PDB file of C-alpha atoms in Angstrom:
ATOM      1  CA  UNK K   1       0.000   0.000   0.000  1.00 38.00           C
ATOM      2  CA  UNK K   2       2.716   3.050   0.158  1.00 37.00           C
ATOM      3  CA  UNK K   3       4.110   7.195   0.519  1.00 36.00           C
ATOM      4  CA  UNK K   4       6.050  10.491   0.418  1.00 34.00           C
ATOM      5  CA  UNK K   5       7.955  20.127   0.354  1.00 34.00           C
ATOM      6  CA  UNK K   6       4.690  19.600  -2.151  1.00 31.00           C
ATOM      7  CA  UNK K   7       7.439  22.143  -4.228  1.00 29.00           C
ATOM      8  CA  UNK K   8      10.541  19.833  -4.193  1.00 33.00           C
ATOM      9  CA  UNK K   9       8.520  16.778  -4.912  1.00 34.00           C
ATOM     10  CA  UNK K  10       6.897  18.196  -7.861  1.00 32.00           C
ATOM     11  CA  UNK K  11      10.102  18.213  -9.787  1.00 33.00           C
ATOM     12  CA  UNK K  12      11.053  14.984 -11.472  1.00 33.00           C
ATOM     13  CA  UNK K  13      12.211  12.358  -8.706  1.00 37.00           C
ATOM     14  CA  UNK K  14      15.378  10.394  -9.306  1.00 43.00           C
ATOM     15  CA  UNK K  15      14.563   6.799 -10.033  1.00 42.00           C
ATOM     16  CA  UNK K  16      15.961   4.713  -6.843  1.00 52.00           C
ATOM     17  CA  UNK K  17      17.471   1.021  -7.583  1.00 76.00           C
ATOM     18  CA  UNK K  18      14.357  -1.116  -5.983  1.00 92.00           C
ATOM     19  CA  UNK K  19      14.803  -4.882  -6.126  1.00 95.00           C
ATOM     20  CA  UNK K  20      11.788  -6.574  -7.905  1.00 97.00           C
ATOM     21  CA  UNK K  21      10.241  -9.219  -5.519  1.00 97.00           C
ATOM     22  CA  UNK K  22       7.357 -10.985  -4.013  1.00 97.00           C
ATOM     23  CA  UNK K  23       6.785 -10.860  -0.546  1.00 97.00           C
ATOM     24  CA  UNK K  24       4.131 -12.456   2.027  1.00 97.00           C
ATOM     25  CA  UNK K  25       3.406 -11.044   4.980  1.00 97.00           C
ATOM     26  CA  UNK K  26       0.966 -12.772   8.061  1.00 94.00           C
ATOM     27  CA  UNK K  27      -1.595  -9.984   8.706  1.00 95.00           C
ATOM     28  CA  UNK K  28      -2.830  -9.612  12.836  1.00 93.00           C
ATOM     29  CA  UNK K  29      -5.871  -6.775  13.343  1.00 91.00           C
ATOM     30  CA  UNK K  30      -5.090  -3.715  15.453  1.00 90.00           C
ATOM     31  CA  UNK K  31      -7.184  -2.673  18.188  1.00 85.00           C
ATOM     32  CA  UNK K  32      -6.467   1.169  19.229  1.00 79.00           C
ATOM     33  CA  UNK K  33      -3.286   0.318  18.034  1.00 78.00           C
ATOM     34  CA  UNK K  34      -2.130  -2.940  19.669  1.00 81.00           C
ATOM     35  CA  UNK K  35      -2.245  -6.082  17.516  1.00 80.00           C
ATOM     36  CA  UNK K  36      -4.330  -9.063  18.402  1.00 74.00           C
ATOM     37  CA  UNK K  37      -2.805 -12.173  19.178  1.00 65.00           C
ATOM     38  CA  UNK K  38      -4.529 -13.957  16.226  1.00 72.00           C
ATOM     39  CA  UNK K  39      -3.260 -13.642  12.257  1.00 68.00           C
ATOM     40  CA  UNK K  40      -6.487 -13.878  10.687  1.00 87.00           C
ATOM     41  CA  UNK K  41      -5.086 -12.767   7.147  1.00 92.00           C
ATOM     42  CA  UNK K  42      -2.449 -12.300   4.488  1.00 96.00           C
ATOM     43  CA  UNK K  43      -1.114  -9.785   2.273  1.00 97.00           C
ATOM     44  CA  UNK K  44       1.120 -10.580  -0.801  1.00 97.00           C
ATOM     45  CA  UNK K  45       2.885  -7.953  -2.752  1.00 98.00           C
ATOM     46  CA  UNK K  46       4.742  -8.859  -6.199  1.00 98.00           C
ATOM     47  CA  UNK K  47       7.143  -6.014  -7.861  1.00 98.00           C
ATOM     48  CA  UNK K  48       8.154  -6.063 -10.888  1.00 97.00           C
ATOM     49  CA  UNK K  49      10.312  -4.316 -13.394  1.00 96.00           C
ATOM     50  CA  UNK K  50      10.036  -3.643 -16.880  1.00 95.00           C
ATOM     51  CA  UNK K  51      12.193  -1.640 -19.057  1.00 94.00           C
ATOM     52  CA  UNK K  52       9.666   1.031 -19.289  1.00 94.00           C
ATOM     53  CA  UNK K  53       8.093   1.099 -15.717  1.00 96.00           C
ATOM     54  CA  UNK K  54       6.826  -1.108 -12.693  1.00 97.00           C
ATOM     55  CA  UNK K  55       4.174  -3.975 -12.402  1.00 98.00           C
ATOM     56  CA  UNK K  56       2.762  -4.065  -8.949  1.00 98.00           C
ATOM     57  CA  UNK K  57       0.063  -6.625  -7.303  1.00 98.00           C
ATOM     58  CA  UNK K  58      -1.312  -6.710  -3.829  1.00 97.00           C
ATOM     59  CA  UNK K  59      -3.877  -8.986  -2.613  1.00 97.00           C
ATOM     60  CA  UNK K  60      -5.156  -8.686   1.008  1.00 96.00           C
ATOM     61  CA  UNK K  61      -7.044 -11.629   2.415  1.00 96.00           C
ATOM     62  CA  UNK K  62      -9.104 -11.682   5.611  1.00 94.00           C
ATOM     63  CA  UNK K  63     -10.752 -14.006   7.408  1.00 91.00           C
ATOM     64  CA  UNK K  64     -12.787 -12.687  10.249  1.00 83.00           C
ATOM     65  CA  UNK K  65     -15.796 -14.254  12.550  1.00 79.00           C
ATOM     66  CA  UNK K  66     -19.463 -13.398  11.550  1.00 71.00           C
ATOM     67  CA  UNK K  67     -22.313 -13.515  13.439  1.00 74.00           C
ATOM     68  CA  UNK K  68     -23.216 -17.252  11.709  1.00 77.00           C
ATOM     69  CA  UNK K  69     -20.191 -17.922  10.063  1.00 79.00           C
ATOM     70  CA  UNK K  70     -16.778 -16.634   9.056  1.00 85.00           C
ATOM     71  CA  UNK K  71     -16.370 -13.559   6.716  1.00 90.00           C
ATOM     72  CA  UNK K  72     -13.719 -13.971   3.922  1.00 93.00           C
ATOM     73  CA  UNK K  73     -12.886 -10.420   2.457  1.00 94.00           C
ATOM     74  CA  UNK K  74     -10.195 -10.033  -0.236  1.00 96.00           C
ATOM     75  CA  UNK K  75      -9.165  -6.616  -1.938  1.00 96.00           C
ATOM     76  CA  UNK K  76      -6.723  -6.638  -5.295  1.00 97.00           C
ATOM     77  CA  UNK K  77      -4.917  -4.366  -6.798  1.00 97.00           C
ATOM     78  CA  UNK K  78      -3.219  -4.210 -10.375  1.00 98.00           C
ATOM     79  CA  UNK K  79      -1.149  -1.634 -11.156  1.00 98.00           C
ATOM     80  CA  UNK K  80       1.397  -0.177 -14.317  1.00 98.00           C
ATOM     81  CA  UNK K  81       3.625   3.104 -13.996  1.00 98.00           C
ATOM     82  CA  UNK K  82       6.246   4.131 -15.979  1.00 97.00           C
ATOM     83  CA  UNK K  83       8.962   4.695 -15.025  1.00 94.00           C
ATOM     84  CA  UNK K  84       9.375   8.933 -14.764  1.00 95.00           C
ATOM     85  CA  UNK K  85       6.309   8.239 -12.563  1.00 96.00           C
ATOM     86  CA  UNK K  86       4.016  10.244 -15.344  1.00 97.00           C
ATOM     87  CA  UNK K  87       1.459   7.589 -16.295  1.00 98.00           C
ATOM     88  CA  UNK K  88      -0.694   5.040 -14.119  1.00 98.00           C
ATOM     89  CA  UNK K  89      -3.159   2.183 -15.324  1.00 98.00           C
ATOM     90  CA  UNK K  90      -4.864   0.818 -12.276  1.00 98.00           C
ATOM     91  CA  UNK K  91      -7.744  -1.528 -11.215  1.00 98.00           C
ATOM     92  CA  UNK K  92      -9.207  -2.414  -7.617  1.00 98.00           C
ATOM     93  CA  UNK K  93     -11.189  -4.962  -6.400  1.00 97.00           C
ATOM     94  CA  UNK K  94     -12.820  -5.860  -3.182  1.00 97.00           C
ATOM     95  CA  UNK K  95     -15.109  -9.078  -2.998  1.00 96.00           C
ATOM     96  CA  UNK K  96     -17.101 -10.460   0.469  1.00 94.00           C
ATOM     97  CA  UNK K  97     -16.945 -14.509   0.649  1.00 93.00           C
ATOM     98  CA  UNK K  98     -16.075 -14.933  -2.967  1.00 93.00           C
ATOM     99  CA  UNK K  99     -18.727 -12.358  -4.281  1.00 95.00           C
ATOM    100  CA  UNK K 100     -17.515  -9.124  -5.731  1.00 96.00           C
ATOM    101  CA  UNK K 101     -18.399  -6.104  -3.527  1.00 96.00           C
ATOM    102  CA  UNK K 102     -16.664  -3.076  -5.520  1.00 96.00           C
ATOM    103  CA  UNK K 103     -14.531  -2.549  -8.679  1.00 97.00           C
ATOM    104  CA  UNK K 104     -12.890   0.635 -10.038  1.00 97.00           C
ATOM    105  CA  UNK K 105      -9.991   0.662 -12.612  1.00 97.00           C
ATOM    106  CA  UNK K 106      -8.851   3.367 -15.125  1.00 97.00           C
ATOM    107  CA  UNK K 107      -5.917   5.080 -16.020  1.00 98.00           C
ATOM    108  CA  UNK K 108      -3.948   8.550 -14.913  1.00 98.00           C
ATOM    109  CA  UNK K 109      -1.752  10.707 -16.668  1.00 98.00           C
ATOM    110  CA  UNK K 110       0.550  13.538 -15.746  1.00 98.00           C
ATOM    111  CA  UNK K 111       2.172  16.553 -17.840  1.00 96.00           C
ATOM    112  CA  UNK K 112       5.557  17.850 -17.759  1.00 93.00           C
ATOM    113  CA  UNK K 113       4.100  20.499 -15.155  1.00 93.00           C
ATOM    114  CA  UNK K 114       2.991  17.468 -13.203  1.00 92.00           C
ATOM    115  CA  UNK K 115      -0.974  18.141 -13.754  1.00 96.00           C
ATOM    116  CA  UNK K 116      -2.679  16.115 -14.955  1.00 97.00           C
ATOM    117  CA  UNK K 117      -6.519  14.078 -15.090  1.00 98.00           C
ATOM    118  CA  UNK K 118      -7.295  10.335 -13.907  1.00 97.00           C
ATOM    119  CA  UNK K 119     -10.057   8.755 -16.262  1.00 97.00           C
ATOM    120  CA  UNK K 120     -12.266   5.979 -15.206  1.00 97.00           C
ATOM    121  CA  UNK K 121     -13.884   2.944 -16.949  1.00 96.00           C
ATOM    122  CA  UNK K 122     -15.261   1.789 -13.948  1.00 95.00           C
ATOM    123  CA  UNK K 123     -17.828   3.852 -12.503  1.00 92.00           C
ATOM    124  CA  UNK K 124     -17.730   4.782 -15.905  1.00 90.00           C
ATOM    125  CA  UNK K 125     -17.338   8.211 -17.321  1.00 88.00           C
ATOM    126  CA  UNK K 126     -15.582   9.823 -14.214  1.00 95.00           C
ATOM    127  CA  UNK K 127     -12.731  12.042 -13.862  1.00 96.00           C
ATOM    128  CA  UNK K 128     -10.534  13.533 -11.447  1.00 96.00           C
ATOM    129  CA  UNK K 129      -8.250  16.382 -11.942  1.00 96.00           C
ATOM    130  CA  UNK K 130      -4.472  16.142 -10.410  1.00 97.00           C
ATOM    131  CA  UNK K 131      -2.901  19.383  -9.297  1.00 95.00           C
ATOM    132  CA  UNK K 132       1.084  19.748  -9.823  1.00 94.00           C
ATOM    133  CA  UNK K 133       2.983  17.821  -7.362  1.00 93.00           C
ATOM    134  CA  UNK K 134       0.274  14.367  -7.705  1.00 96.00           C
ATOM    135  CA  UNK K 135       2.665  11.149  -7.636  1.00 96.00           C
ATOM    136  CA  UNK K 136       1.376   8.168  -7.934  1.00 97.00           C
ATOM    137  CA  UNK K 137       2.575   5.188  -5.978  1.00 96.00           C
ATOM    138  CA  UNK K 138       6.218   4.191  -7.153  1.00 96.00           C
ATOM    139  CA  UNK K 139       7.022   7.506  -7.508  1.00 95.00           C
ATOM    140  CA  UNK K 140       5.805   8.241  -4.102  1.00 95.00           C
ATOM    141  CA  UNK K 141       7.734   4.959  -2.504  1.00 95.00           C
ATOM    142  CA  UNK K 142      10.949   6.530  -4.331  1.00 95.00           C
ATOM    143  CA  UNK K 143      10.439  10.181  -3.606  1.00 95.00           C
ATOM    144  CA  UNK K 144      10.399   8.666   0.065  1.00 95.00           C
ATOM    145  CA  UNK K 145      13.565   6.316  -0.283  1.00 95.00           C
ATOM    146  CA  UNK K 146      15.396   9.944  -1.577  1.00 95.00           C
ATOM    147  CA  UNK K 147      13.870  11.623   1.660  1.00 96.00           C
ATOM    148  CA  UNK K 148      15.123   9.160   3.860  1.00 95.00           C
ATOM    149  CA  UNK K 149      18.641   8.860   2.712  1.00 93.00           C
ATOM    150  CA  UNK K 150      19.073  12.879   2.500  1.00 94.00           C
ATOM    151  CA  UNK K 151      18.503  12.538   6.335  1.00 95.00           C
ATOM    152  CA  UNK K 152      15.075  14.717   5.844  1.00 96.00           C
ATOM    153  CA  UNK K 153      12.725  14.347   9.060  1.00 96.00           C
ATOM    154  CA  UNK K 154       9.578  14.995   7.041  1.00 95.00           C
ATOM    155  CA  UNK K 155       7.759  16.410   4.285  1.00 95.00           C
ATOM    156  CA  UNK K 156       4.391  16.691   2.547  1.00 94.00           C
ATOM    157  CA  UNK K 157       2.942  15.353  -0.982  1.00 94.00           C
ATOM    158  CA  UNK K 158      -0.178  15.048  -2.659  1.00 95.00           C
ATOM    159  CA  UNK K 159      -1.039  10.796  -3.506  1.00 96.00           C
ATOM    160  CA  UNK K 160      -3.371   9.061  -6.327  1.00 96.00           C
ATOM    161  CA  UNK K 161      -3.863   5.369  -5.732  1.00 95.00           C
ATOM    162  CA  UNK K 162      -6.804   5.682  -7.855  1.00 95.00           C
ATOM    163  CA  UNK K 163      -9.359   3.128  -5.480  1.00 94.00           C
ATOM    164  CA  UNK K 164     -11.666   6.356  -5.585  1.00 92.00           C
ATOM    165  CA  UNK K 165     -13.012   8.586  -8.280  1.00 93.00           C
ATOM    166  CA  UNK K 166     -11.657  11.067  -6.002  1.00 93.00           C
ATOM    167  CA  UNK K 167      -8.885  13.837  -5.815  1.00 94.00           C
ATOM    168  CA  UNK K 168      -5.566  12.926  -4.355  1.00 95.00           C
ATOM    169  CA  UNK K 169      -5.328  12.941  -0.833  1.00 94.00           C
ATOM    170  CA  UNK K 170      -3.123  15.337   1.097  1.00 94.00           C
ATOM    171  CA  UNK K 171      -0.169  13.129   2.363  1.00 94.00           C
ATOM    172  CA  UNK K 172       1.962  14.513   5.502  1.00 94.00           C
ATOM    173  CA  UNK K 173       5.209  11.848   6.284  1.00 96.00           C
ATOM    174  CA  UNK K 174       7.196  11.665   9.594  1.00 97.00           C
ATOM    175  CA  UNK K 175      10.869   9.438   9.175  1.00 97.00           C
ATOM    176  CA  UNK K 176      12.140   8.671  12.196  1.00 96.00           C
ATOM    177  CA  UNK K 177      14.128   5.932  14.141  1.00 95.00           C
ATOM    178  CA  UNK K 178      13.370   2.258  13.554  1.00 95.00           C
ATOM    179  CA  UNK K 179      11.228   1.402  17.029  1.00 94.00           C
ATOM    180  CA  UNK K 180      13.207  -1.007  19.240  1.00 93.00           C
ATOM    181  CA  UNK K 181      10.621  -3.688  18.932  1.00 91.00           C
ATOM    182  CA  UNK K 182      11.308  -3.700  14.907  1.00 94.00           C
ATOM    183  CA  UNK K 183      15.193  -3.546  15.428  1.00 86.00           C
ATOM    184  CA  UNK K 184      15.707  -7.768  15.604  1.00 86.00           C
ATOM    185  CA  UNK K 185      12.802  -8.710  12.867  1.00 91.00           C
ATOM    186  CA  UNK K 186      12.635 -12.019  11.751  1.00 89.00           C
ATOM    187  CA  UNK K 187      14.011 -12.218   8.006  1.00 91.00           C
ATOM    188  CA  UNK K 188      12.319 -15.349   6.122  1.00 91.00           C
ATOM    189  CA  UNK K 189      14.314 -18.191   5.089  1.00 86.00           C
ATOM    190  CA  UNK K 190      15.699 -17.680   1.517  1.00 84.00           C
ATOM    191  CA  UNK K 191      15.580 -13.625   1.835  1.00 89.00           C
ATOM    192  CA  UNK K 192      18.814 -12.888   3.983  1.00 90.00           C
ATOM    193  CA  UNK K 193      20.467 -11.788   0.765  1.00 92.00           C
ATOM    194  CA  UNK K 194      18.373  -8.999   0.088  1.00 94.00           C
ATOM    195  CA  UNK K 195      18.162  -7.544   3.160  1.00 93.00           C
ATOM    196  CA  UNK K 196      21.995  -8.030   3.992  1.00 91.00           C
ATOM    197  CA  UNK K 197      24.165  -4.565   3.725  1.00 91.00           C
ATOM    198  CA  UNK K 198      20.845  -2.506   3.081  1.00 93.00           C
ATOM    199  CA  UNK K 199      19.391   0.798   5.185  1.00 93.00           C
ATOM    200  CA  UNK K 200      16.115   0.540   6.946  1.00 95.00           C
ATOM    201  CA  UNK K 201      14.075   3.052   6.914  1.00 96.00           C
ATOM    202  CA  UNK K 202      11.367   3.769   9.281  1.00 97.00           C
ATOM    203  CA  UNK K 203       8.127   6.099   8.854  1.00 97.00           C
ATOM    204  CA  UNK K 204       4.587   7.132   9.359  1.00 96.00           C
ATOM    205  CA  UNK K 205       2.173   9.035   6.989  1.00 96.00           C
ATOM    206  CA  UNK K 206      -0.772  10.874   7.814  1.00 94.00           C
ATOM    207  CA  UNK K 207      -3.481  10.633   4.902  1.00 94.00           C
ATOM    208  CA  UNK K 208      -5.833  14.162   4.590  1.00 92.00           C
ATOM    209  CA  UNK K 209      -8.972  14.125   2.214  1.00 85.00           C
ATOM    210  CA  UNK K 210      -8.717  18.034   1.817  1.00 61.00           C
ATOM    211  CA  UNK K 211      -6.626  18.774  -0.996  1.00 52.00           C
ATOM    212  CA  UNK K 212      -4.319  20.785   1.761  1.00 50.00           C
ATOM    213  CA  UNK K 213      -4.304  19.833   5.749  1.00 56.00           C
ATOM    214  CA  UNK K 214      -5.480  22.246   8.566  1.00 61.00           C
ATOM    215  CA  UNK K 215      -4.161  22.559  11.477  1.00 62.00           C
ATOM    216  CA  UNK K 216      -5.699  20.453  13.846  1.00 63.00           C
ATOM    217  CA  UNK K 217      -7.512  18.321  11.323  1.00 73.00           C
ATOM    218  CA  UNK K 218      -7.502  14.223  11.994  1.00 81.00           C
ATOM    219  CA  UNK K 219      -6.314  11.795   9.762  1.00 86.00           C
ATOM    220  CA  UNK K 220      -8.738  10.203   7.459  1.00 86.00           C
ATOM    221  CA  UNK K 221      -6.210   7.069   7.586  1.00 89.00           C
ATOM    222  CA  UNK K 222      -2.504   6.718   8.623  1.00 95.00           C
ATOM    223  CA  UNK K 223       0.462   4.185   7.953  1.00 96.00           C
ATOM    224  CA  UNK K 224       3.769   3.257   8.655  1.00 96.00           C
ATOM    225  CA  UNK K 225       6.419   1.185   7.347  1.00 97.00           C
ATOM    226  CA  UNK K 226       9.840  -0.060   7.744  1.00 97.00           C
ATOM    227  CA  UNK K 227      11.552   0.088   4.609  1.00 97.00           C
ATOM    228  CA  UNK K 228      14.595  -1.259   2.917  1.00 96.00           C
ATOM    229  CA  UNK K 229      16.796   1.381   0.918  1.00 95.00           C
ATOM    230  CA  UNK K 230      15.970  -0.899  -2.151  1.00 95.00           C
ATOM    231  CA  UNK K 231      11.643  -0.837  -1.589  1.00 96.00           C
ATOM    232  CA  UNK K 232      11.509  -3.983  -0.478  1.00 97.00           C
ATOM    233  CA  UNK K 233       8.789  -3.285   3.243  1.00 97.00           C
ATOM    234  CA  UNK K 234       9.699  -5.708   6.056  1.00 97.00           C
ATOM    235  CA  UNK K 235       6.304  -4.578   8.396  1.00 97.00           C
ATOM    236  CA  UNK K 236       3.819  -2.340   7.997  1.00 96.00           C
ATOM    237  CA  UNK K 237       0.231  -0.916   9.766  1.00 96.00           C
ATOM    238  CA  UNK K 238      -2.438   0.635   8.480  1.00 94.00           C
ATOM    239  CA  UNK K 239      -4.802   2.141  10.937  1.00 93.00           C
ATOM    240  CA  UNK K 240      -8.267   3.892  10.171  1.00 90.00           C
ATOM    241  CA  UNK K 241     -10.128   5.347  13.856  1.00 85.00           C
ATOM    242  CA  UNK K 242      -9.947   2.661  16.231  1.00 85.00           C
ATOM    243  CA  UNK K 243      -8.654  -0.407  14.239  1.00 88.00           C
ATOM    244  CA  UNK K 244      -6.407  -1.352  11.182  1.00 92.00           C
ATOM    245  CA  UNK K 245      -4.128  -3.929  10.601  1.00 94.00           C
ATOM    246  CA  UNK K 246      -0.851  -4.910  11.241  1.00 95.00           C
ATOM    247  CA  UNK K 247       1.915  -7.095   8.834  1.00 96.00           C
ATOM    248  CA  UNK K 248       5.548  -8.336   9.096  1.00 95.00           C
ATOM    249  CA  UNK K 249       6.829 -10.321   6.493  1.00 97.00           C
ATOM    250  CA  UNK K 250       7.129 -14.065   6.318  1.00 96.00           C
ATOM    251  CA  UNK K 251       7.904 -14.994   2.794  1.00 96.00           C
ATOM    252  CA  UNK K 252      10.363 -12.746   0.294  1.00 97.00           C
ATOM    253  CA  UNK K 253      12.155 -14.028  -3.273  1.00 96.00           C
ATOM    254  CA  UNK K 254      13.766 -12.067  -5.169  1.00 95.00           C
ATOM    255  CA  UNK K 255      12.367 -11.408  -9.251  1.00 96.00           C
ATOM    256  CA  UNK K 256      14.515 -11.009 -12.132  1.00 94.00           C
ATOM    257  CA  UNK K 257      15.298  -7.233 -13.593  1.00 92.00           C
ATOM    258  CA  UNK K 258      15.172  -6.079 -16.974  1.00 91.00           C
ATOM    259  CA  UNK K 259      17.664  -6.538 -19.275  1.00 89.00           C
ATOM    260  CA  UNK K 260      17.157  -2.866 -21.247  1.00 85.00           C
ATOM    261  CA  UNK K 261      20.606  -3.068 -22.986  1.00 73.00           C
TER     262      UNK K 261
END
């Protein structure tokens, strides 16, 4: 899922060397913050790279007790970007024990001012303007990775995921120290190789619906994440009021790169 003055950010971000790979990660539910002792889910994320952009895929899958019977819940996503982080093709899903519950996919452009408009085919007929400074989600996980290693402490952006026909949201993100009770996290079998030598990078973003934050004003949703220097996330939360989720990563392979000779 996943972020990244509005100013510097507008100009063209310098592509960071991410490592395509596909990652699973056991998923616990948060409860004002604290994670349950159950892992009623999973989250996979696949990267890869193309000579002309990024192929992303995250699938979310929860299982959670109904009131007669378990509740399976599974939101995809399929994304395309290119690689100067100007174009986006993009399709959600969300479906409720095997039955589809929502679906939105279109595609998202951006000029050499960095405005641009995202056009849906599903609701069909919508649009959504992007103001200068929009990044879409590679962009935004590299814009962060260049943050991070200038030794930057925070900075604001505006985000398009594209799961709403709605403008991007107002993104505010905090880097800080990697928490103590991240410092020793178990690295799966088979992935010691891409983690070994590499920076982690810790931080928390504050999502705002209004196209600019007020002081004062609450979150509609926050995050954090800790990060390798290369894009490959070790753990992650994402919290919304009360509850959210919580995932640390139990599976990781690396994916071949590009040869673009």
């Amino acid at each position: 899922m996943l972020v990244a003055g509005i100013a510097s950010l507008a100009a063209r971000v310098e592509a960071q060397q991410l490592q395509p790979h596909r990652a699973a990660y056991d998923v616990a539910l948060l409860d004002h913050g604290k994670p349950g002792a159950d892992s009623p889910g999973t989250y996979a994320f696949e990267l890869r790279l193309t000579c002309e952009g990024y192929i992303m895929n995250q699938r979310l899958r929860l299982e959670l007790d109904g009131r007669r019977a378990a509740v399976v819940t599974e939101q995809l996503s399929q994304m395309t970007e290119s690689r100067d982080g100007r174009k986006l093709q993009f399709e959600h899903r969300s479906s409720t024990n095997g039955r589809q519950t929502s679906l939105v996919r279109g595609d998202a452009t951006l000029d050499e001012d960095g405005r641009g408009e995202a056009r849906f085919s599903d609701p069909d007929g919508q649009s959504v303007v992007l103001p200068a400074g929009t990044m879409f989600p590679m962009a935004m996980s590299r814009a962060t990775l260049k943050h991070a290693i200038a030794g930057d402490s925070s900075f604001d952006a505006l985000f398009f995921f594209g799961e709403k026909p709605k403008p991007p949201q107002s993104v505010n993100v905090v880097i800080g120290k990697v928490p103590k009770r991240l410092a020793d996290l178990h690295i799966p079998d088979g992935g010691a190789s891409l983690v070994k030598g590499r920076s982690r990078i810790y931080f928390r973003g504050g999502f705002f619906d209004a196209a600019a934050k007020k002081e004062g004003e609450q979150a509609a949703f926050e995050m954090s994440s800790l990060t390798l220097d290369n894009g490959i996330e070790l753990y992650g939360t994402h919290e919304e009021g009360d509850g959210g989720i919580e995932y640390r990563i139990s599976r990781l392979e690396a994916l071949p790169k590009p040869n673009c000779n």
